[in-house]
GROMACS .gro file of C-alpha atoms in nm:
model
  358
    1MET     CA    1   9.724  10.800   7.834
    2SER     CA    2   9.683  10.532   8.099
    3ARG     CA    3   9.350  10.497   8.280
    4LYS     CA    4   9.520  10.576   8.612
    5LEU     CA    5   9.685  10.891   8.474
    6ALA     CA    6   9.367  11.002   8.301
    7SER     CA    7   9.173  10.951   8.624
    8ARG     CA    8   9.431  11.147   8.821
    9LYS     CA    9   9.427  11.438   8.575
   10ALA     CA   10   9.050  11.443   8.571
   11ALA     CA   11   9.041  11.444   8.948
   12ARG     CA   12   9.303  11.718   8.963
   13THR     CA   13   9.074  11.964   8.785
   14HIS     CA   14   8.847  11.940   9.090
   15TRP     CA   15   9.116  12.115   9.294
   16GLU     CA   16   9.242  12.370   9.041
   17GLY     CA   17   9.287  12.710   9.196
   18ASP     CA   18   9.338  12.568   9.547
   19LEU     CA   19   9.685  12.419   9.542
   20MET     CA   20   9.729  12.491   9.913
   21GLY     CA   21   9.411  12.317  10.026
   22TYR     CA   22   9.361  12.048  10.285
   23VAL     CA   23   9.475  11.686  10.290
   24ILE     CA   24   9.301  11.414  10.487
   25THR     CA   25   9.486  11.097  10.583
   26LEU     CA   26   9.314  10.770  10.672
   27ASP     CA   27   9.493  10.494  10.861
   28THR     CA   28   9.294  10.175  10.916
   29GLY     CA   29   9.420   9.886  11.125
   30THR     CA   30   9.268   9.569  11.261
   31THR     CA   31   9.050   9.738  11.522
   32ASN     CA   32   9.067  10.114  11.466
   33THR     CA   33   9.053  10.382  11.198
   34ARG     CA   34   9.208  10.726  11.238
   35ALA     CA   35   9.136  11.023  11.011
   36THR     CA   36   9.355  11.335  11.027
   37LEU     CA   37   9.281  11.669  10.861
   38LEU     CA   38   9.594  11.863  10.769
   39ARG     CA   39   9.666  12.180  10.586
   40HIS     CA   40   9.882  12.124  10.281
   41SER     CA   41  10.169  12.284  10.477
   42GLY     CA   42  10.156  11.994  10.726
   43GLU     CA   43   9.972  12.166  11.010
   44VAL     CA   44   9.733  11.930  11.187
   45VAL     CA   45   9.384  12.080  11.206
   46ALA     CA   46   9.176  11.799  11.357
   47GLN     CA   47   9.166  11.426  11.411
   48VAL     CA   48   8.892  11.166  11.448
   49SER     CA   49   8.938  10.807  11.569
   50THR     CA   50   8.680  10.532  11.560
   51ALA     CA   51   8.689  10.178  11.700
   52VAL     CA   52   8.616  10.018  11.364
   53GLY     CA   53   8.872   9.829  11.160
   54VAL     CA   54   8.910   9.540  10.922
   55ARG     CA   55   8.833   9.290  11.197
   56ASP     CA   56   8.471   9.402  11.166
   57THR     CA   57   8.475   9.307  10.798
   58ALA     CA   58   8.637   8.972  10.872
   59ILE     CA   59   8.372   8.893  11.135
   60THR     CA   60   8.066   9.005  10.942
   61GLY     CA   61   8.180   8.925  10.588
   62SER     CA   62   8.084   9.277  10.479
   63ASN     CA   63   8.274   9.607  10.473
   64LYS     CA   64   7.956   9.808  10.531
   65LYS     CA   65   8.048   9.897  10.890
   66LEU     CA   66   8.393  10.016  10.780
   67THR     CA   67   8.242  10.213  10.490
   68LEU     CA   68   8.004  10.393  10.726
   69ALA     CA   69   8.279  10.460  10.980
   70VAL     CA   70   8.506  10.616  10.716
   71ARG     CA   71   8.216  10.820  10.575
   72ASP     CA   72   8.124  10.953  10.918
   73ALA     CA   73   8.486  11.033  11.011
   74LEU     CA   74   8.547  11.227  10.691
   75SER     CA   75   8.217  11.413  10.720
   76LYS     CA   76   8.291  11.511  11.080
   77LEU     CA   77   8.636  11.647  10.994
   78VAL     CA   78   8.498  11.857  10.710
   79GLU     CA   79   8.188  11.982  10.889
   80ASP     CA   80   8.366  12.066  11.215
   81GLU     CA   81   8.623  12.273  11.025
   82GLY     CA   82   8.348  12.452  10.833
   83ILE     CA   83   8.481  12.353  10.491
   84THR     CA   84   8.355  12.136  10.205
   85PHE     CA   85   8.513  11.848  10.017
   86ARG     CA   86   8.599  12.097   9.741
   87ASP     CA   87   8.856  12.238   9.983
   88VAL     CA   88   9.018  11.894  10.025
   89LYS     CA   89   9.295  11.829   9.775
   90ARG     CA   90   9.351  11.463   9.851
   91ILE     CA   91   9.231  11.191  10.085
   92MET     CA   92   9.524  10.953  10.142
   93ALA     CA   93   9.430  10.604  10.267
   94SER     CA   94   9.682  10.352  10.399
   95GLY     CA   95   9.698  10.039  10.609
   96MET     CA   96   9.460   9.746  10.609
   97ILE     CA   97   9.199   9.961  10.435
   98THR     CA   98   9.372   9.848  10.112
   99SER     CA   99   9.341   9.476  10.195
  100ASN     CA  100   9.078   9.222  10.094
  101VAL     CA  101   8.891   9.299  10.417
  102GLY     CA  102   8.925   9.675  10.375
  103LEU     CA  103   8.746   9.906  10.133
  104VAL     CA  104   8.938   9.826   9.814
  105GLU     CA  105   9.203   9.557   9.769
  106ILE     CA  106   9.516   9.712   9.621
  107PRO     CA  107   9.798   9.472   9.519
  108HIS     CA  108  10.128   9.500   9.704
  109ILE     CA  109  10.418   9.640   9.505
  110THR     CA  110  10.755   9.467   9.522
  111ALA     CA  111  11.067   9.595   9.698
  112PRO     CA  112  11.291   9.780   9.642
  113VAL     CA  113  11.053  10.075   9.667
  114THR     CA  114  11.106  10.451   9.681
  115MET     CA  115  10.853  10.710   9.788
  116ASN     CA  116  10.808  10.805   9.423
  117ASP     CA  117  10.736  10.442   9.338
  118LEU     CA  118  10.455  10.441   9.593
  119ALA     CA  119  10.324  10.774   9.466
  120LEU     CA  120  10.308  10.642   9.110
  121GLN     CA  121  10.121  10.329   9.221
  122VAL     CA  122   9.859  10.508   9.433
  123GLN     CA  123   9.512  10.422   9.305
  124GLU     CA  124   9.253  10.698   9.313
  125ILE     CA  125   8.904  10.552   9.342
  126LEU     CA  126   8.574  10.730   9.385
  127ILE     CA  127   8.339  10.564   9.634
  128PRO     CA  128   8.017  10.771   9.622
  129ASP     CA  129   7.882  10.610   9.941
  130ILE     CA  130   8.173  10.767  10.131
  131CYS     CA  131   8.237  11.112   9.982
  132PRO     CA  132   8.226  11.303   9.651
  133ILE     CA  133   8.600  11.299   9.580
  134PRO     CA  134   8.834  11.004   9.517
  135LEU     CA  135   9.022  10.824   9.791
  136CYS     CA  136   9.393  10.776   9.719
  137PHE     CA  137   9.480  10.421   9.821
  138ILE     CA  138   9.851  10.370   9.900
  139PRO     CA  139   9.964  10.017   9.814
  140GLY     CA  140  10.142   9.790  10.058
  141VAL     CA  141  10.486   9.643   9.992
  142LYS     CA  142  10.604   9.282   9.964
  143ASN     CA  143  10.955   9.142   9.967
  144SER     CA  144  10.933   8.942   9.646
  145ASP     CA  145  10.706   8.859   9.354
  146GLN     CA  146  10.841   8.505   9.325
  147PRO     CA  147  10.615   8.206   9.399
  148VAL     CA  148  10.610   8.123   9.770
  149THR     CA  149  10.675   7.765   9.872
  150GLN     CA  150  10.745   7.601  10.206
  151GLU     CA  151  11.113   7.634  10.123
  152THR     CA  152  11.100   8.006  10.034
  153ALA     CA  153  10.831   8.126  10.279
  154ALA     CA  154  11.088   8.235  10.540
  155ALA     CA  155  11.218   8.505  10.306
  156MET     CA  156  10.873   8.645  10.226
  157ASP     CA  157  10.705   8.926  10.415
  158ILE     CA  158  10.442   9.192  10.354
  159MET     CA  159  10.321   9.516  10.503
  160ARG     CA  160  10.025   9.747  10.469
  161GLY     CA  161  10.059  10.080  10.645
  162GLU     CA  162  10.418  10.060  10.767
  163GLU     CA  163  10.545  10.150  10.418
  164THR     CA  164  10.365  10.483  10.468
  165GLU     CA  165  10.500  10.532  10.820
  166VAL     CA  166  10.852  10.491  10.680
  167TRP     CA  167  10.826  10.827  10.502
  168GLY     CA  168  10.728  10.988  10.830
  169VAL     CA  169  11.056  10.864  10.978
  170THR     CA  170  11.302  10.925  10.692
  171PRO     CA  171  11.352  11.297  10.774
  172GLN     CA  172  11.520  11.175  11.096
  173LEU     CA  173  11.768  10.954  10.910
  174THR     CA  174  12.126  11.032  10.813
  175PRO     CA  175  12.136  11.064  10.433
  176GLY     CA  176  12.344  10.808  10.244
  177LYS     CA  177  12.343  10.552  10.526
  178PRO     CA  178  12.146  10.225  10.540
  179ALA     CA  179  11.881  10.205  10.809
  180LEU     CA  180  11.664   9.964  11.004
  181LEU     CA  181  11.331  10.104  11.118
  182VAL     CA  182  11.165   9.923  11.407
  183LEU     CA  183  10.791   9.982  11.434
  184PRO     CA  184  10.653   9.806  11.744
  185GLY     CA  185  10.289   9.722  11.799
  186SER     CA  186  10.066   9.418  11.808
  187HIS     CA  187  10.283   9.312  11.517
  188MET     CA  188  10.649   9.408  11.539
  189LYS     CA  189  10.770   9.534  11.201
  190PHE     CA  190  11.131   9.569  11.094
  191VAL     CA  191  11.184   9.766  10.772
  192ALA     CA  192  11.521   9.782  10.595
  193LEU     CA  193  11.628  10.081  10.385
  194ASP     CA  194  11.940  10.106  10.172
  195GLU     CA  195  12.174  10.403  10.123
  196GLU     CA  196  11.930  10.556   9.874
  197GLN     CA  197  11.644  10.531  10.125
  198ARG     CA  198  11.469  10.263   9.925
  199ILE     CA  199  11.263  10.007  10.117
  200THR     CA  200  11.446   9.681  10.047
  201GLY     CA  201  11.225   9.453  10.255
  202CYS     CA  202  11.052   9.395  10.585
  203MET     CA  203  11.018   9.134  10.857
  204THR     CA  204  10.719   9.083  11.085
  205SER     CA  205  10.660   8.907  11.416
  206ILE     CA  206  10.354   8.895  11.641
  207SER     CA  207  10.540   9.003  11.956
  208GLY     CA  208  10.267   9.229  12.089
  209GLU     CA  209   9.998   8.965  12.051
  210LEU     CA  210  10.221   8.699  12.207
  211LEU     CA  211  10.300   8.917  12.507
  212ASP     CA  212   9.934   8.998  12.562
  213CYS     CA  213   9.840   8.632  12.541
  214ILE     CA  214  10.118   8.515  12.775
  215VAL     CA  215  10.060   8.768  13.053
  216LYS     CA  216   9.680   8.739  13.042
  217ASN     CA  217   9.585   8.393  12.918
  218THR     CA  218   9.845   8.140  13.036
  219ILE     CA  219   9.956   8.017  13.375
  220ILE     CA  220  10.192   8.316  13.380
  221ALA     CA  221   9.885   8.537  13.431
  222ASP     CA  222   9.897   8.434  13.798
  223SER     CA  223  10.251   8.576  13.825
  224THR     CA  224  10.181   8.897  13.636
  225ASN     CA  225   9.835   8.953  13.783
  226ARG     CA  226   9.728   8.977  13.417
  227LEU     CA  227   9.930   9.296  13.394
  228PHE     CA  228  10.048   9.415  13.051
  229PRO     CA  229  10.373   9.615  13.081
  230THR     CA  230  10.322   9.990  13.053
  231GLU     CA  231  10.549  10.293  13.042
  232ASP     CA  232  10.469  10.372  13.406
  233ILE     CA  233  10.607  10.043  13.537
  234TYR     CA  234  10.893   9.993  13.289
  235ASP     CA  235  11.193   9.820  13.448
  236ARG     CA  236  11.504   9.808  13.230
  237GLU     CA  237  11.690   9.560  13.453
  238MET     CA  238  11.406   9.307  13.446
  239VAL     CA  239  11.358   9.347  13.070
  240LEU     CA  240  11.726   9.270  13.012
  241GLU     CA  241  11.711   8.971  13.249
  242GLY     CA  242  11.412   8.841  13.056
  243TYR     CA  243  11.595   8.897  12.727
  244GLU     CA  244  11.899   8.699  12.847
  245SER     CA  245  11.676   8.420  12.975
  246GLY     CA  246  11.490   8.398  12.646
  247ARG     CA  247  11.814   8.408  12.446
  248ALA     CA  248  11.970   8.129  12.653
  249GLN     CA  249  11.669   7.904  12.719
  250GLY     CA  250  11.405   7.979  12.457
  251LEU     CA  251  11.074   8.154  12.505
  252GLY     CA  252  10.880   7.869  12.664
  253ARG     CA  253  11.131   7.807  12.943
  254ALA     CA  254  11.195   8.179  12.994
  255CYS     CA  255  10.825   8.236  13.050
  256PHE     CA  256  10.806   7.960  13.308
  257THR     CA  257  11.113   8.112  13.472
  258GLY     CA  258  10.892   8.416  13.524
  259ARG     CA  259  10.662   8.197  13.733
  260ILE     CA  260  10.960   8.060  13.928
  261ILE     CA  261  11.094   8.404  14.020
  262SER     CA  262  10.744   8.513  14.117
  263GLN     CA  263  10.693   8.224  14.361
  264PHE     CA  264  11.042   8.174  14.501
  265ALA     CA  265  11.217   8.510  14.456
  266HIS     CA  266  10.892   8.687  14.548
  267LEU     CA  267  10.917   8.941  14.269
  268SER     CA  268  10.621   9.169  14.203
  269PRO     CA  269  10.377   9.123  13.913
  270GLU     CA  270  10.524   9.439  13.760
  271ALA     CA  271  10.874   9.292  13.767
  272VAL     CA  272  10.759   8.962  13.617
  273ALA     CA  273  10.565   9.143  13.343
  274ASN     CA  274  10.885   9.325  13.242
  275PHE     CA  275  11.079   8.998  13.255
  276ILE     CA  276  10.828   8.840  13.015
  277LEU     CA  277  10.849   9.146  12.788
  278GLY     CA  278  11.224   9.096  12.756
  279ALA     CA  279  11.182   8.723  12.695
  280VAL     CA  280  10.932   8.781  12.415
  281LEU     CA  281  11.154   9.041  12.250
  282SER     CA  282  11.450   8.803  12.260
  283CYS     CA  283  11.276   8.612  11.980
  284ASP     CA  284  11.269   8.925  11.766
  285ILE     CA  285  11.639   8.986  11.825
  286GLN     CA  286  11.712   8.628  11.723
  287ALA     CA  287  11.500   8.674  11.412
  288ILE     CA  288  11.665   8.998  11.303
  289THR     CA  289  12.009   8.838  11.332
  290SER     CA  290  11.923   8.516  11.147
  291ASN     CA  291  11.634   8.596  10.914
  292THR     CA  292  11.633   8.572  10.536
  293CYS     CA  293  11.370   8.846  10.492
  294ILE     CA  294  11.597   9.147  10.514
  295THR     CA  295  11.967   9.225  10.513
  296VAL     CA  296  12.087   9.488  10.759
  297PRO     CA  297  12.452   9.598  10.744
  298GLU     CA  298  12.638   9.634  11.074
  299ASN     CA  299  12.681  10.008  11.013
  300ALA     CA  300  12.307  10.062  10.971
  301GLN     CA  301  12.140  10.330  11.178
  302VAL     CA  302  11.851  10.196  11.382
  303VAL     CA  303  11.546  10.408  11.455
  304ILE     CA  304  11.282  10.267  11.689
  305ALA     CA  305  10.943  10.437  11.682
  306GLY     CA  306  10.605  10.340  11.824
  307LYS     CA  307  10.471  10.350  12.177
  308ASN     CA  308  10.636  10.259  12.503
  309PRO     CA  309  10.726  10.027  12.663
  310PHE     CA  310  10.810   9.846  12.338
  311ARG     CA  311  11.007  10.140  12.202
  312GLN     CA  312  11.231  10.174  12.507
  313ALA     CA  313  11.260   9.798  12.560
  314MET     CA  314  11.377   9.739  12.203
  315ALA     CA  315  11.626  10.026  12.232
  316ASP     CA  316  11.765   9.895  12.562
  317ILE     CA  317  11.791   9.538  12.432
  318MET     CA  318  11.953   9.632  12.100
  319THR     CA  319  12.202   9.857  12.277
  320HIS     CA  320  12.272   9.583  12.534
  321ALA     CA  321  12.319   9.324  12.259
  322LYS     CA  322  12.551   9.559  12.065
  323LEU     CA  323  12.387   9.464  11.737
  324PHE     CA  324  12.431   9.796  11.564
  325GLY     CA  325  12.643  10.103  11.621
  326GLN     CA  326  12.373  10.368  11.629
  327VAL     CA  327  12.037  10.308  11.798
  328GLN     CA  328  11.794  10.595  11.850
  329THR     CA  329  11.432  10.625  11.953
  330LEU     CA  330  11.170  10.842  11.791
  331VAL     CA  331  10.891  10.961  12.019
  332PRO     CA  332  10.574  10.988  11.809
  333ASP     CA  333  10.397  11.321  11.784
  334SER     CA  334  10.054  11.266  11.936
  335ARG     CA  335   9.907  11.520  11.695
  336LEU     CA  336  10.088  11.406  11.380
  337PRO     CA  337  10.108  11.024  11.360
  338LEU     CA  338  10.383  10.873  11.145
  339SER     CA  339  10.115  10.737  10.911
  340ALA     CA  340   9.978  11.088  10.854
  341ALA     CA  341  10.323  11.243  10.809
  342GLY     CA  342  10.418  10.971  10.561
  343ALA     CA  343  10.091  10.996  10.371
  344LEU     CA  344  10.136  11.371  10.342
  345ALA     CA  345  10.485  11.317  10.200
  346ILE     CA  346  10.349  11.069   9.945
  347ALA     CA  347  10.078  11.321   9.851
  348GLY     CA  348  10.354  11.572   9.784
  349ALA     CA  349  10.533  11.317   9.565
  350MET     CA  350  10.207  11.266   9.375
  351ASP     CA  351  10.188  11.641   9.314
  352HIS     CA  352  10.542  11.629   9.176
  353THR     CA  353  10.469  11.339   8.939
  354ASP     CA  354  10.145  11.506   8.828
  355ASN     CA  355  10.334  11.822   8.739
  356LEU     CA  356  10.587  11.620   8.539
  357THR     CA  357  10.312  11.455   8.335
  358ALA     CA  358  10.085  11.758   8.299
   0.00000   0.00000   0.00000
């Protein structure tokens, strides 16, 4: 019996007799950690967010602050619900918490990857300083296990966290059809799935960070009044104009065009901010059509999740560009994040594999 399987079976005895207990999901990013308490049926009971992420580890050189934040979040969920950790069947951890600046570094697994593949590679590790039951660390995914050189780097990509969000989206997909999942944020993530709903690869850009930097920390800040585009001020026409400018002239010139239209066409900061949003996203559209990271068939269904205005902007641009036949948006459930829904699905797959090996 493998050490991992022995550990999982030993841990499982802790929950015997309570197969319909609670599941807690942990999603740690660069700056925040979110813990969600769910019933095994999928009902969200409570949620705790804390402004602590792996950036704190990178700055201090120690994960002590993250350890304490996770401990406190888990304790609060359990105590507020009036239960104990014996009532918790699994604690599923995903995202940057599995990186070298997280709690435990878990190696990426290599695409193609199914949900069962992830479930089998989950590492259950007891960290007594956090809680008395193991944390189930979901591994990230990488495109290849081949050596990376300057010549091959363009085809390489990695993700930690988005591979879990994928399984929160797959119930919305048409079975038997390839798909491209677009997960906007500080880092824009494109994840390709084949007809069997296997993750075949991903591609990442830093669109969100670029946009924030451009509208707040360059000369363009004068034209946008340091305004980051929001859902309330979204302007489809200006986004598409910015996209066309970026596609035709490149990002640098398109951004300066934003300054031109501010000074001479007297457009508002809100309009210019939307123009710059479209210009920045034009780079992502160029990347998805010419990259070597992922292959997306023309008949692929496209699902765009995440928050606005990125979600709507990407949908409007991809529809305008006629890249794919079917483009749909997925409005996130504020109570059940995609990371939590995906982690719960992976927990269910773990139950299935445990039963097969019992």
